[in-house]
Each structure stands twice: as structure tokens, then as C-alpha cells.
XYZ file of C-alpha atoms in Angstrom:
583
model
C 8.036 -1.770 -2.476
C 8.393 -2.659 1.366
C 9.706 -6.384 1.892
C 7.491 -9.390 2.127
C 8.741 -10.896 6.019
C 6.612 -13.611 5.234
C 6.577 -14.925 2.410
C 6.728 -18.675 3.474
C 4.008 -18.173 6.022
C 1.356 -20.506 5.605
C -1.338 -19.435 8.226
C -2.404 -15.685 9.482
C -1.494 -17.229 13.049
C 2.124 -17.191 12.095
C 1.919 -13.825 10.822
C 0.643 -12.584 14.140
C 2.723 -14.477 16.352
C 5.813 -13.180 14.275
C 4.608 -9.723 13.958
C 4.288 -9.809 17.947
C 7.829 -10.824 18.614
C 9.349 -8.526 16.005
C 7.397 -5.236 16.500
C 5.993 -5.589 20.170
C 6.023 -2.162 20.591
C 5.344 -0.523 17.229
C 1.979 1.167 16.753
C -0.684 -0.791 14.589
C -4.028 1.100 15.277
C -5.303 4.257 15.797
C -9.178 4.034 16.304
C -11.071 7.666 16.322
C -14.629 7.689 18.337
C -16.079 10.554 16.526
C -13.251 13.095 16.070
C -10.842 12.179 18.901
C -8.362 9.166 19.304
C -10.122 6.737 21.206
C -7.849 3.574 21.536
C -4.319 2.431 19.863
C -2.839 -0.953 19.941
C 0.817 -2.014 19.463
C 1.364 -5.514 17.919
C 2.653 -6.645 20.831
C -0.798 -5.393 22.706
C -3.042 -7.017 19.706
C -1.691 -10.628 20.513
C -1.962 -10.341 23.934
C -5.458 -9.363 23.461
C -6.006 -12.448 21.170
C -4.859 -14.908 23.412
C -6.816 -13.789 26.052
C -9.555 -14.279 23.760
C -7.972 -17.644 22.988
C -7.826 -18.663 26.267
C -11.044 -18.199 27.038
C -12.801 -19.697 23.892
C -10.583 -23.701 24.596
C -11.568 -22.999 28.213
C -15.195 -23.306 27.183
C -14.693 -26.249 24.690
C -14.268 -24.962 21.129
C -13.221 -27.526 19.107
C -10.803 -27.011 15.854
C -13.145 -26.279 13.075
C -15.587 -25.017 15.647
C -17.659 -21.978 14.475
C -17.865 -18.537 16.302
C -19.835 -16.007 14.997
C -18.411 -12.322 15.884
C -21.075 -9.563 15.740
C -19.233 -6.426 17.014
C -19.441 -2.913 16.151
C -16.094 -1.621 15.303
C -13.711 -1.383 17.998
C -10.625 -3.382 19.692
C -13.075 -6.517 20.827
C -13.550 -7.164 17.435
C -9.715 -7.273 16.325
C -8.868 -9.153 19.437
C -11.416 -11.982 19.229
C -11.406 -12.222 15.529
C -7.580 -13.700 15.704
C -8.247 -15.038 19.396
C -11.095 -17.364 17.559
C -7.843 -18.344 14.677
C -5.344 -18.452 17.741
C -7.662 -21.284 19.107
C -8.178 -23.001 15.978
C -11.635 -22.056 15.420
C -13.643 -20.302 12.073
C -14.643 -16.762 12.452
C -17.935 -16.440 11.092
C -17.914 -12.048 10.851
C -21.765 -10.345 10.601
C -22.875 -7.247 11.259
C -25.100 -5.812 14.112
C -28.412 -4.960 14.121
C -28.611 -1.492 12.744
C -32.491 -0.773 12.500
C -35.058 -1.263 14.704
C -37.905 -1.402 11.972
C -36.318 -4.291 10.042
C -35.414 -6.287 13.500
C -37.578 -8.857 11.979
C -35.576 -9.639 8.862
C -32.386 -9.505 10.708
C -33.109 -12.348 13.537
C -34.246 -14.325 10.166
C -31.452 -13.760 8.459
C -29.370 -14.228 11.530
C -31.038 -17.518 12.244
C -30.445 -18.655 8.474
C -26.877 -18.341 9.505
C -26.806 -20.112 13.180
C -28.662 -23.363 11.222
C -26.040 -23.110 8.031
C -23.051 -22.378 9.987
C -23.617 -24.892 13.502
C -22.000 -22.101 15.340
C -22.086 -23.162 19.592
C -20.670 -19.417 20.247
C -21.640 -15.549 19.272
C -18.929 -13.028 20.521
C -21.231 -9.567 21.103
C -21.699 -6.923 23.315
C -24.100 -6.643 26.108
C -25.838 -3.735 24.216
C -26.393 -5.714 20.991
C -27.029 -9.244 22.754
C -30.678 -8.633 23.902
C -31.710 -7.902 19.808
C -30.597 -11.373 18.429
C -33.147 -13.297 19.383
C -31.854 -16.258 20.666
C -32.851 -18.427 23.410
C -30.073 -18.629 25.587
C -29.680 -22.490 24.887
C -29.053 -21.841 21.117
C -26.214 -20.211 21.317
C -23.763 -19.702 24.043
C -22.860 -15.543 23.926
C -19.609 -14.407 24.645
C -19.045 -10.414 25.767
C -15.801 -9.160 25.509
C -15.826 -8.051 29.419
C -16.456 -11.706 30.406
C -12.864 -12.307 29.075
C -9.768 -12.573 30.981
C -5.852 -12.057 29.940
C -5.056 -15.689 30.742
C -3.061 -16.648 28.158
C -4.486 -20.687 26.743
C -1.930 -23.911 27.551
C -0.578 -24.618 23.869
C -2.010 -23.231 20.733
C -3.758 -25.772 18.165
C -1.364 -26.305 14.919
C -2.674 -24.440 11.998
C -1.888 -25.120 8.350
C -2.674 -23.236 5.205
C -5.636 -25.162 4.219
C -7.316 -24.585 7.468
C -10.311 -22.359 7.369
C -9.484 -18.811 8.079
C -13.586 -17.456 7.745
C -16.956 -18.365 6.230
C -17.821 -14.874 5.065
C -21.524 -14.777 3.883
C -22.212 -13.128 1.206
C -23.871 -9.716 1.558
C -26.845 -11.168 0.081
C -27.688 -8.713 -2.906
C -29.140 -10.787 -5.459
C -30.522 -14.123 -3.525
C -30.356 -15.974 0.074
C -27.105 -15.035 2.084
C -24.532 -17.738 1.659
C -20.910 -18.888 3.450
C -17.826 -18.544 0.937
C -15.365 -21.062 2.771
C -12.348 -18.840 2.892
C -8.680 -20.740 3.949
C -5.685 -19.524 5.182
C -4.105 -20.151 2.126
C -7.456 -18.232 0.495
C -6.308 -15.400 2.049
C -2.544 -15.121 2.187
C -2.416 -15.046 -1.460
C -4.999 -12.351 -2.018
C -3.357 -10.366 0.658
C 0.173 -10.733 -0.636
C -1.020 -9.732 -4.444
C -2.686 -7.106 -3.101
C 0.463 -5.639 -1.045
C 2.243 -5.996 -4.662
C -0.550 -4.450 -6.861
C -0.596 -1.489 -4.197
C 3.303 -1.380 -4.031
C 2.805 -1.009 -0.290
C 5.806 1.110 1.350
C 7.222 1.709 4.605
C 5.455 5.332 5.146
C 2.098 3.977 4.390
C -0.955 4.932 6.374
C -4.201 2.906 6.039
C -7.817 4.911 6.813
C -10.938 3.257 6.626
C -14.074 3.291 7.998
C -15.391 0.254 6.244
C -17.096 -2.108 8.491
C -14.854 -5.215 9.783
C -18.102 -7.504 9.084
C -17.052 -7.027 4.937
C -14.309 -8.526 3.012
C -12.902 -5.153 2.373
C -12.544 -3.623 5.939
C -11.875 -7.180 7.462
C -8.995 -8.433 4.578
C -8.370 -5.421 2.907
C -7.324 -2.943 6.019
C -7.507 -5.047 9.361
C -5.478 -8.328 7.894
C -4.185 -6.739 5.066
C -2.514 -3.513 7.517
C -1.144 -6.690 9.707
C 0.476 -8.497 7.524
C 2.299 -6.169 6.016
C 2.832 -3.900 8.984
C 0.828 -1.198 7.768
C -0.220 1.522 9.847
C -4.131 1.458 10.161
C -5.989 4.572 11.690
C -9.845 3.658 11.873
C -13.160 4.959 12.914
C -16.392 3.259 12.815
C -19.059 3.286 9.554
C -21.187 4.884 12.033
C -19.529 7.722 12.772
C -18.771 8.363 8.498
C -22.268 8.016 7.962
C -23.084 10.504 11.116
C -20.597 13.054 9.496
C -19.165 11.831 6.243
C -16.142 14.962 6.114
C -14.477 12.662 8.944
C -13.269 10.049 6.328
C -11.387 12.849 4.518
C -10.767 14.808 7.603
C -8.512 11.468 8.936
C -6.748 11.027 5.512
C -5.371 14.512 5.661
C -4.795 14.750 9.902
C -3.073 11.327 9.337
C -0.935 11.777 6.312
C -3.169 8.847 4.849
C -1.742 6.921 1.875
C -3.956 4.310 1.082
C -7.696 4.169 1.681
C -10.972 2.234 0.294
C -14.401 2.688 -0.214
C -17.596 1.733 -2.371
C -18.249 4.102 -4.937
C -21.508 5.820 -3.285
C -19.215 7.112 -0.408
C -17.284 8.845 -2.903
C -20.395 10.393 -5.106
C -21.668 11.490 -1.320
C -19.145 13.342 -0.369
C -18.901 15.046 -3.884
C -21.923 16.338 -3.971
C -22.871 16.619 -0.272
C -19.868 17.924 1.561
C -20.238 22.230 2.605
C -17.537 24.427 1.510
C -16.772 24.801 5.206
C -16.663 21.062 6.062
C -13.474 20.214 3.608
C -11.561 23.784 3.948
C -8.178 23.655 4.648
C -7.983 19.623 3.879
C -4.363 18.024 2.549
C -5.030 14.880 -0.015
C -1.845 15.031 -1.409
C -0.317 11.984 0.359
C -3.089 10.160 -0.554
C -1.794 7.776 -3.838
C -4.833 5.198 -3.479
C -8.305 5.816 -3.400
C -9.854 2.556 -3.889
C -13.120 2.316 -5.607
C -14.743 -1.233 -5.485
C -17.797 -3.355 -3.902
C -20.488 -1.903 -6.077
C -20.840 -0.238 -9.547
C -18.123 1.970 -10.181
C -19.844 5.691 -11.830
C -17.997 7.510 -14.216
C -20.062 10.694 -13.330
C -18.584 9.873 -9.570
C -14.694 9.004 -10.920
C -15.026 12.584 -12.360
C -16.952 14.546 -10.010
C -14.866 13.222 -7.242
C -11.590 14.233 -8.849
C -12.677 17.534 -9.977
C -13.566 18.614 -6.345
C -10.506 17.244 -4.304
C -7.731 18.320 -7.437
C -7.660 21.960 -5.572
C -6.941 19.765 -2.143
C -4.182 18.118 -3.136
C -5.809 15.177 -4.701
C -3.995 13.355 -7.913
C -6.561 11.763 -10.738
C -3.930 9.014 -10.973
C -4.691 8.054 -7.072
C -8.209 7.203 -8.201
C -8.121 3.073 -8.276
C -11.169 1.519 -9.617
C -11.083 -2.495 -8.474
C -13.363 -5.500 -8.796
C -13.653 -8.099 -6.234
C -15.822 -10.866 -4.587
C -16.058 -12.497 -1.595
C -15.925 -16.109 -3.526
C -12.313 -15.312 -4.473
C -11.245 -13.357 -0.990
C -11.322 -9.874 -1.883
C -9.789 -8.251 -5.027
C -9.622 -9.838 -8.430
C -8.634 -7.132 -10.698
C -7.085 -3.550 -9.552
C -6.087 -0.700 -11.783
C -2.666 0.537 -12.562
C -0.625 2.618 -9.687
C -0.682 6.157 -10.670
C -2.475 6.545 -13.859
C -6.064 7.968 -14.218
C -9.052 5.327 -14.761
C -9.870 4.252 -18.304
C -13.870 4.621 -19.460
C -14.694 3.383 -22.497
C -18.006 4.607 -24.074
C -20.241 2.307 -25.579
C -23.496 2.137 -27.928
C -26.120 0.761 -25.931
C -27.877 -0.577 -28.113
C -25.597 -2.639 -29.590
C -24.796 -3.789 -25.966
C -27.885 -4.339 -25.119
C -28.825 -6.390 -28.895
C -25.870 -8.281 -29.144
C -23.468 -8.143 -26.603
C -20.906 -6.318 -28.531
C -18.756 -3.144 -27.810
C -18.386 -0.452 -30.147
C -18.012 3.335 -30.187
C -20.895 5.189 -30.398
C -22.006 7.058 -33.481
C -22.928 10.525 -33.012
C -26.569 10.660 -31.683
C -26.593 6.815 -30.415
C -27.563 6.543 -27.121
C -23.951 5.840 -24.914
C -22.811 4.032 -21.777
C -19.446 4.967 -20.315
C -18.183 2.068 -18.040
C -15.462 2.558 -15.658
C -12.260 -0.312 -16.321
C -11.758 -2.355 -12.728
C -7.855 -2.998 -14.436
C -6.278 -6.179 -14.684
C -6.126 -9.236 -13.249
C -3.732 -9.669 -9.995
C -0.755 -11.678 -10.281
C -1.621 -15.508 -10.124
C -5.400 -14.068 -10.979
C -6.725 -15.909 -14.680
C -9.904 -13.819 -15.240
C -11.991 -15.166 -18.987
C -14.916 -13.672 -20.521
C -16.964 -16.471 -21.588
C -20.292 -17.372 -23.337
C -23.506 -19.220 -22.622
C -21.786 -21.987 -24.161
C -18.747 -21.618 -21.863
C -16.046 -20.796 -24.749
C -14.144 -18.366 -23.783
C -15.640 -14.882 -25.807
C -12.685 -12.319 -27.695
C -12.233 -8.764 -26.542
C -14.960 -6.403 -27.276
C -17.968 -9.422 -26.186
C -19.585 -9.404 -23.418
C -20.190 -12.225 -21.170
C -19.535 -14.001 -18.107
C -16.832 -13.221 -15.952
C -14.796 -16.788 -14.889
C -11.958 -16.326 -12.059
C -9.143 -19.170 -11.859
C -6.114 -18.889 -8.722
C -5.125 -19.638 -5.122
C -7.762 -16.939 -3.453
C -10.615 -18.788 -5.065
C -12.662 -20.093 -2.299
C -13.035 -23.734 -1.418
C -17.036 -23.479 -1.569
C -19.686 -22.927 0.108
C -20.352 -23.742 3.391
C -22.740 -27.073 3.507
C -24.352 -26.157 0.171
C -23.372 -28.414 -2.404
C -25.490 -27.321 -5.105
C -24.562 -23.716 -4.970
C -20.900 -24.473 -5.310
C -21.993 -26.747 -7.967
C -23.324 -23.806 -9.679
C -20.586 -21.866 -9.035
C -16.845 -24.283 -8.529
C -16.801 -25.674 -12.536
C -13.619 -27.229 -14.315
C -12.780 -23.492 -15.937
C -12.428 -21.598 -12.813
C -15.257 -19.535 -10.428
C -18.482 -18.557 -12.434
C -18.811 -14.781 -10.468
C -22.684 -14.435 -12.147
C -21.157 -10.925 -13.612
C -21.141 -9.660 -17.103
C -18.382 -8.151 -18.322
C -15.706 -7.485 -21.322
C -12.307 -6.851 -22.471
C -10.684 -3.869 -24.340
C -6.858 -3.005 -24.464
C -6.470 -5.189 -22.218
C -8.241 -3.861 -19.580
C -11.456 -5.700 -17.813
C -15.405 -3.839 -17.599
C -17.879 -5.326 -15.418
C -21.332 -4.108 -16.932
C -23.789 -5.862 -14.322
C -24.853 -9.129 -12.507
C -26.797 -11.740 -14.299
C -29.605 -11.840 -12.288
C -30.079 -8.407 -12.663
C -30.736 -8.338 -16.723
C -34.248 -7.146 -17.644
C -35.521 -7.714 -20.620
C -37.880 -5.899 -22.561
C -38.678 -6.185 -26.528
C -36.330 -8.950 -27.093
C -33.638 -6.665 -25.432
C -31.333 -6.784 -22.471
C -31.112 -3.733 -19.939
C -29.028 -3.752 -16.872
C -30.598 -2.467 -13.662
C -27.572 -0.241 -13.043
C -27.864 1.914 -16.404
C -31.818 2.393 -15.149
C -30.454 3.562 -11.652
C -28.081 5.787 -12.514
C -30.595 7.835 -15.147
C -33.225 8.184 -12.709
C -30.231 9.408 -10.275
C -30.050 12.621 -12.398
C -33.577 13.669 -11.713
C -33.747 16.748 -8.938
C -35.551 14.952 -6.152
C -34.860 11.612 -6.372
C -32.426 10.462 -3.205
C -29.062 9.295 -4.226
C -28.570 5.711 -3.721
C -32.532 5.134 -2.862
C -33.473 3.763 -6.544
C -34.542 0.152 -7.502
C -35.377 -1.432 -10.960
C -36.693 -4.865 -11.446
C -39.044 -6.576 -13.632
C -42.674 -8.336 -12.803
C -45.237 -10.063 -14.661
C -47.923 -7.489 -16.167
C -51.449 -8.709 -17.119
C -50.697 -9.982 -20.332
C -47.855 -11.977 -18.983
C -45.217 -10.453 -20.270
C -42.253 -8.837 -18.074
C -43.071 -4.823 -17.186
C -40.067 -2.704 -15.613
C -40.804 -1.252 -12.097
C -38.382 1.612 -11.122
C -38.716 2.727 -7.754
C -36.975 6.026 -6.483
C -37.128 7.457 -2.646
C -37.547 11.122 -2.176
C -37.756 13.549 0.290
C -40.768 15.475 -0.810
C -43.151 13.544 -3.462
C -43.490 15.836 -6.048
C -46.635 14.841 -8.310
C -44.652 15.477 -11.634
C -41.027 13.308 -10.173
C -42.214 10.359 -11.633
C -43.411 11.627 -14.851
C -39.519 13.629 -14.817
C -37.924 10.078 -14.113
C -39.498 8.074 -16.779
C -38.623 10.576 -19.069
C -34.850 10.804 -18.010
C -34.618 6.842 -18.202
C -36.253 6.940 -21.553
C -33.783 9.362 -23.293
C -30.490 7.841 -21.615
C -31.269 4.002 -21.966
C -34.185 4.207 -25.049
C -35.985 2.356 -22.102
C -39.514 3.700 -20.781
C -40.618 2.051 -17.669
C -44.264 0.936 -17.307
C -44.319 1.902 -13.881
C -42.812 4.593 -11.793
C -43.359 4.577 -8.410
C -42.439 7.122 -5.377
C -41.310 6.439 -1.733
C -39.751 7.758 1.318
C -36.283 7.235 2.023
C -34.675 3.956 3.679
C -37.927 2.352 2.014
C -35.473 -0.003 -0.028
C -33.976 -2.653 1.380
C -29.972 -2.897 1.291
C -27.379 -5.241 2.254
C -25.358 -4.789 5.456
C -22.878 -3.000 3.096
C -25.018 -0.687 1.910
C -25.638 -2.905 -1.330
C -28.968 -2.686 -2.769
C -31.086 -5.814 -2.790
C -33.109 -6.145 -6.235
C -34.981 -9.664 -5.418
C -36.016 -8.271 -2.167
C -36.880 -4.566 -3.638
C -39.269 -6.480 -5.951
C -40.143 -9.186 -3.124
C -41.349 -5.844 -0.656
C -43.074 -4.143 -3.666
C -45.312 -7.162 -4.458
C -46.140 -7.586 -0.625
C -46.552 -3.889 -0.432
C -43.996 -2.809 1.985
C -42.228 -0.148 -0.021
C -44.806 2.550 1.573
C -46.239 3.473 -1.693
C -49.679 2.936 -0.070
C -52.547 0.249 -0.030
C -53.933 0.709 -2.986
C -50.690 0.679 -5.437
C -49.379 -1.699 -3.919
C -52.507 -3.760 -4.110
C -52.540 -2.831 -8.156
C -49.274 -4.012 -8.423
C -49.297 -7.234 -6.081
C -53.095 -8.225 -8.324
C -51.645 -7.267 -11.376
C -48.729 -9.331 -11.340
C -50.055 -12.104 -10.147
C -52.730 -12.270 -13.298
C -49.494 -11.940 -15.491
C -47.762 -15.114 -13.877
C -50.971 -17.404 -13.912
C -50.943 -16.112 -17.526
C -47.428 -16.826 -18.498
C -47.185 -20.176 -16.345
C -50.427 -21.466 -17.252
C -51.746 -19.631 -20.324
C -54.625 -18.693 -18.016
C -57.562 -15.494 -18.963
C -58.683 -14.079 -16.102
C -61.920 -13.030 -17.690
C -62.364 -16.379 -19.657
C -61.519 -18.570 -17.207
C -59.454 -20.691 -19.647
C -57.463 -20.969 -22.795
């Protein structure tokens, strides 16, 4: 385990300022630009960078406290004027950059959603990006990186631990994007138990590609490789997504040790990657593949690890981990080393009564990936509706108690009312115990319920994934309101070519793994369903598009199922018959 040099530190400013002095001239980043180095940065060239940024944000006014909103691809701008806008005194508000033209629309909403919330004065962007935000030029005052000089500022603001650090808005997957209010103290802690959980050493190499705009990239490489002087070698989402064999490509040119992603970038380059594309690759150095950010597959766990074993790769470096931007980052992380623990489960009984048990042969089955245990300082409780904490083998609501939690959300009282109680952080994710080891089954708000029963989205999702045809990744269940008012389950899948029998194939698939047939099955082109900046999908707005009829399943079923449910909600509010008139 490599020594903690700061373990008193109570701000990420004295990290950097200490780092600075102590390694001036040791390498900290390597950033690729498609397959060639593009930029590196010493410590000593990182804080020079920030206080130029410094500089130039209390030369135009920012106040402590004030807000600056950094919307940069990924690239040395954004390190620098991330920890310039902390050097200053100032909260970093991170989002990402318009990415597609066709949805410009929701993102200047969204975007303008988080200019009101946040009172932000300042946007840090690039001269390429700044014409699609949308704002008058009085809104907002935009900052481009070439606009900034190396002038170092007079003297630096005093920073203390409870100082906030970032506002990092949720990605927005189940409701209206909003600000967890992340300290320094916030994020120290998380980072330091996640150095110890990852036994972080002196030959470690980071590798990601994750976008800085998300709590992994940002805390989990870019702050997390700083303070504990981690190497970090980084390209841009972008460029994975252009040609996804870079990711693995970097691990094994670099001698990468440690490196994260959500668990459809390791199911895509499973199943997606040519013979040619990974020939000749080295994973051996590579002791922790992080899994986390989305619903962990057991079908990817072992399809990944079955591929890469001939490359070098070790089961054991497979790290399933469950996290949250409310408490930082990471919550729970596997064990260093070993492989990851499934535990199969009866559905039904899951589904009925919230209890785990073995299936008997014949039962219909879930295996669920473990996330691990709780970090050090990390309280994690299963509890009921009732709030009483629930024994091992229940499922319920997962509670988080410790010193990443974060102090709420920004200017939205009732929200952190809903979620800030006595017993800890209410996450709004189900999830169990067993051996000692923590399952998260689904979110809350994602539960559909049909015949008395409980179904989670996911378990839909992933059985329509199976069927030949249907695009990885590009499937959405939700519920609506049928005529008769009672809830009907919608499963939408994107293909490439609409076959006339797929959605006969994926209602039967999702009836024989989850005893579930869905009254509708519907068919669309790809990048019809609305995701999250970090590639989460977005169930609310799935069903929100497919009621307005902007899924592209045409006019006319869209206009079925917009009438349709609307009949079923006058019916269930108001006990209405549409062909009575009344009661």
C-alpha cells in the first residue's frame, strides 16, 4: 500500500499546492488524441496551469462560493480550470457538451435548468462548443481557455474542509437533473477509502476514458490519480466510442493497473471487438477492472473474463462497485483479487415477497452480481417501507451513513428532505444482503407492477437483450395506463433492420426468463432512446417520448399509444367510461 502524504489535508487545494512543490517535475498525465500522445503534464505544470486559471477568474470578480460551470471536452483546459475555479475559491459546477445535434433542444433546456438552479455568472468552454448553448451573452459571462493568461492571482482565498468542492448534478436517469452539494471534506474521504480499498501502489497506472463531466472520471481518475500521485494516461470518451479496442489497446501499451468503466463498455467490447483488433494485447498488469455506474451483468462479468483470460487477464481483477453521486463516488467495492460473487435467485419469490432464496430446479432465476462491501467509515442498511432496518436475505432500500455523504442538494429543500433523514442517505435503490456481501437489484422508481407483482426494468432489459436483432444497450421498459386503467408494460428495443417477427421473438424471450409478457412491443431505430450524458438510460423520459410519439415508431402507434393511455388515466384518476360518459 503506497503512503497517504496527506492524511491531515483538509482541502484538495492543499493537496495540489503540496503535490506541486514535492513532485514539480514528475509526470501526472498522458492524454492520447486518437492513438498518439497528444499532451502530458507534470504536477508542477498542472498548478501553474491552475493559477493561471485562478488568476484570471478573481480578475473578473468571482466571489468565494461563486459558481462556474465547466463544459469542456476532455483535454488539459478542463484539468487546469477545474482546480483554477478551487484555487480561487469558487464551486465547479462540471457538465458535459453538447453531443447531438438532433436533441440540441433538450440540452439548452436542461442546460438552462442548471444556469437558474446553480446562479452560475461564468461558463468555462471552448469557442467550438460556445455558439450551441444558447445563451444570450448577458446571461452568462463565457470563459475560453485561450482568453487566459499565466499570471499567477495576488493571494489565494483560504479554503477549509467544509467548503464546497462541486455541485455535481445528477445524470438525471430517473427524474429532473439535480446538484449533490459535494465538500472538500465530501471528497477527501471518499478518495482516501478508495486509495485503501484499491491498495493503490507506487507502480500504478490509471487509464480511463470516462468523461471528466461524471463522478467517476472527475473523482475517481483525475482527483483520485492526484492525490495519491497516481499516474493517469487518458483519452477522450469520444475517441473509445469512435474505436472502442483503444481502451484496451492503452491498458496494455501503458502497463495499466487500474482502470474503470460502466458495465456496457465491458459487454461491448466482448462481443464487438475483431480477432484482429485485440491480437497481440498484454492485460496481465491489469489487477482492477472496475465495474460500476449502471447495472452490473453477470452474462458481461463472464463473457468479459472468458475472452481477455488468453490475454493475460485475471478473473480476480474483475471489481464490481456501487456508487452515487449523493455520497461522492463509491460506496461499496469488492474484494482485491478474488473473482465476483453472483448469487442466483427465484424470481418469483423476489418479485412476491421480497425474499432471497435458491432456486428450485425449473423456477425461473435471476443471478445478481455482489457490488462488495461497504468502504471503511461507509454504514450501508437494508431497510423497509417502515424504515426498520430488514435481515440478510430481504430486500429493500438501500440507506448510506459517513463523511462522503453529501451536504444536500443545491437550493432544493424538499428533495434533500426526501433524501438527508435521521438514519443516513435514502439512495432510492433496492437491494439485499447475503454472506455479507451487498446486491443492488434496481431503483425504486423503476418497479413495474403487474398482477399484484413487482418486476424490475433491468431483468426486462436484459431478456430482450438476448434476442438476435435487438441493439445492445437500445432497450426501454416502463409502464402506462391501458384502457381499463390498469398499468400495461411497454418494452421498447432499437434495431438495425425491423424484422416483422423481432417483436413477436422479444415478447417471447421476456416471457420465459421473467414469467412476464409485455402488452406491447414496440420497434425503433437506434439512438431513438434517450440516455443520460453517461450513457445511462432515462426510463421517465423513454416513456415521456413514447407518449408524445418521438420514439420514431410512426404516427399512428404512437397515436394508439398516446389515446390509449390517456383513456386509462381519466379511468384510473377519475373512474371515467369513455363510451358512457360517466360512472
Amino acid at each position: 500500500m503506497k503512503a497517504d502524504r496527506y492524511p491531515s489535508a483538509v482541502s484538495l487545494n492543499e493537496v495540489l499546492e503540496a503535490r506541486a512543490k514535492e513532485d514539480s517535475k514528475k509526470l501526472w498525465l498522458t492524454l492520447y488524441y486518437r492513438d498518439k500522445v497528444y499532451r502530458t503534464l507534470t504536477y508542477g505544470e498542472l498548478y501553474e496551469g491552475a493559477l493561471g486559471w485562478a488568476g484570471e477568474f478573481m480578475s473578473r470578480g468571482i466571489s468565494p462560493g461563486g459558481r462556474v460551470l465547466v463544459i469542456l471536452p476532455t483535454g488539459v483546459p478542463f484539468y487546469e480550470s477545474y482546480l483554477g475555479v478551487l484555487l480561487a475559491g469558487g464551486i465547479p459546477v462540471p457538465l458535459y457538451p453538447p453531443i447531438r445535434m438532433d436533441r440540441l433542444g433538450d440540452y439548452r433546456r436542461n442546460l438552462t435548468h442548471i444556469v437558474e438552479n446553480s446562479g452560475a455568472r461564468f461558463i468555462v468552454t471552448d469557442r467550438k462548443i460556445r455558439p450551441f448553448l444558447g445563451f444570450a451573452p448577458e446571461a452568462v459571462t463565457a470563459i475560453v481557455p485561450s482568453e487566459v493568461g499565466k499570471e499567477a492571482p495576488g493571494e489565494l482565498p483560504s479554503v477549509s474542509g467544509d467548503h464546497i468542492a462541486l455541485i455535481q448534478y445528477t445524470s438525471g436517469s430517473t427524474g429532473a437533473q439535480k446538484g449533490a452539494v459535494i465538500t472538500h471534506e465530501n471528497l477527501l474521504a471518499n478518495i482516501r477509502a478508495i486509495g485503501k480499498a484499491l491498495d493503490v501502489r507506487e507502480d500504478d497506472v490509471a487509464v480511463s476514458w470516462l468523461p471528466l463531466y461524471h463522478d467517476m472520471g472527475l473523482i475517481g481518475n483525475m482527483l483520485g490519480a492526484l492525490y495519491w500521485g497516481v499516474e493517469l494516461v487518458a483519452l477522450s470518451p469520444i475517441d473509445f466510442l469512435r474505436r472502442p479496442s483503444r481502451w484496451l489497446r492503452m491498458i496494455s501499451n501503458s502497463g495499466g493497473t487500474i482502470s474503470a468503466a460502466p458495465n456496457f463498455a465491458y459487454s461491448l467490447v466482448s462481443r464487438k471487438l475483431r480477432e484482429s483488433e485485440i491480437a497481440g494485447l498484454d492485460l496481465s498488469r491489469w489487477r482492477v477492472a472496475l465495474c460500476g455506474a449502471e447495472p452490473i451483468s453477470a452474462e458481461t462479468v463472464s463473457h468479459f473474463t472468458e475472452k481477455y483470460a488468453p490475454f493475460g487477464f485475471d478473473s480476480g481483477a474483475f471489481f464490481p462497485a456501487y456508487g452515487l453521486a449523493e455520497n461522492t463516488l463509491a460506496v461499496t467495492f469488492s474484494t482485491l483479487g478474488k473473482p465476483p460473487v453472483m448469487a442466483e435467485v427465484d424470481l418469483e419469490k423476489l418479485y412476491l415477497e421480497g425474499v432471497v432464496v435458491e432456486p428450485a430446479e425449473g423456477r425461473k432465476s435471476r443471478k445478481i452480481v455482489s457490488v462488495g462491501k461497504p468502504l471503511d467509515s461507509v454504514t450501508v442498511t437494508i431497510v423497509g417501507r417502515d424504515g426498520v432496518a430488514l435481515p440478510s436475505g430481504h430486500q429493500g432500500e438501500v440507506v448510506v451513513k459517513g463523511p462522503s455523504v453529501m451536504r444536500g442538494y443545491w437550493k432544493n429543500e424538499e428533495e434533500t428532505g426526501r433524501a438527508l433523514k435521521e438514519d443516513g442517505l435514502h439512495t432510492g435503490d433496492l437491494g439485499f444482503t447475503l454472506d455479507g456481501d451487498y446486491f443492488i437489484c434496481g431503483r425504486i422508481k423503476d418497479l413495474l407492477i403487474k398482477g399484484g407483482r413487482n418486476y424490475f426494468a433491468e431483468d426486462i432489459e436484459d431478456a430482450a437483450s438476448q434476442v438476435d436483432g435487438v441493439r445492445q444497450g437500445g432497450i426501454a421498459a416502463f409502464s402506462v395506463y391501458g384502457e381499463g386503467g390498469d398499468e400495461e408494460i411497454v418494452v421498447i428495443v432499437e434495431a438495425v433492420s425491423h424484422r416483422e417477427e423481432l417483436a413477436a421473438e422479444v415478447s417471447k424471450m421476456v416471457s420465459e426468463i421473467t414469467g412476464l409478457r409485455p402488452d406491447r412491443v414496440e420497434v425503433t431505430s437506434p439512438k431513438s432512446i434517450p440516455k443520460t450524458s453517461s450513457g445511462k438510460l432515462q426510463r421517465y423520459k423513454a416513456r415521456q417520448w413514447y407518449l408524445e410519439g418521438r420514439l420514431g415508431l410512426g404516427g399512428k402507434v404512437s397515436e394508439v399509444g398516446f389515446v390509449t393511455t390517456l383513456l386509462g388515466m381519466l379511468k384510473a384518476l377519475f373512474g371515467a367510461d369513455d363510451k358512457k360518459g360517466g360512472k
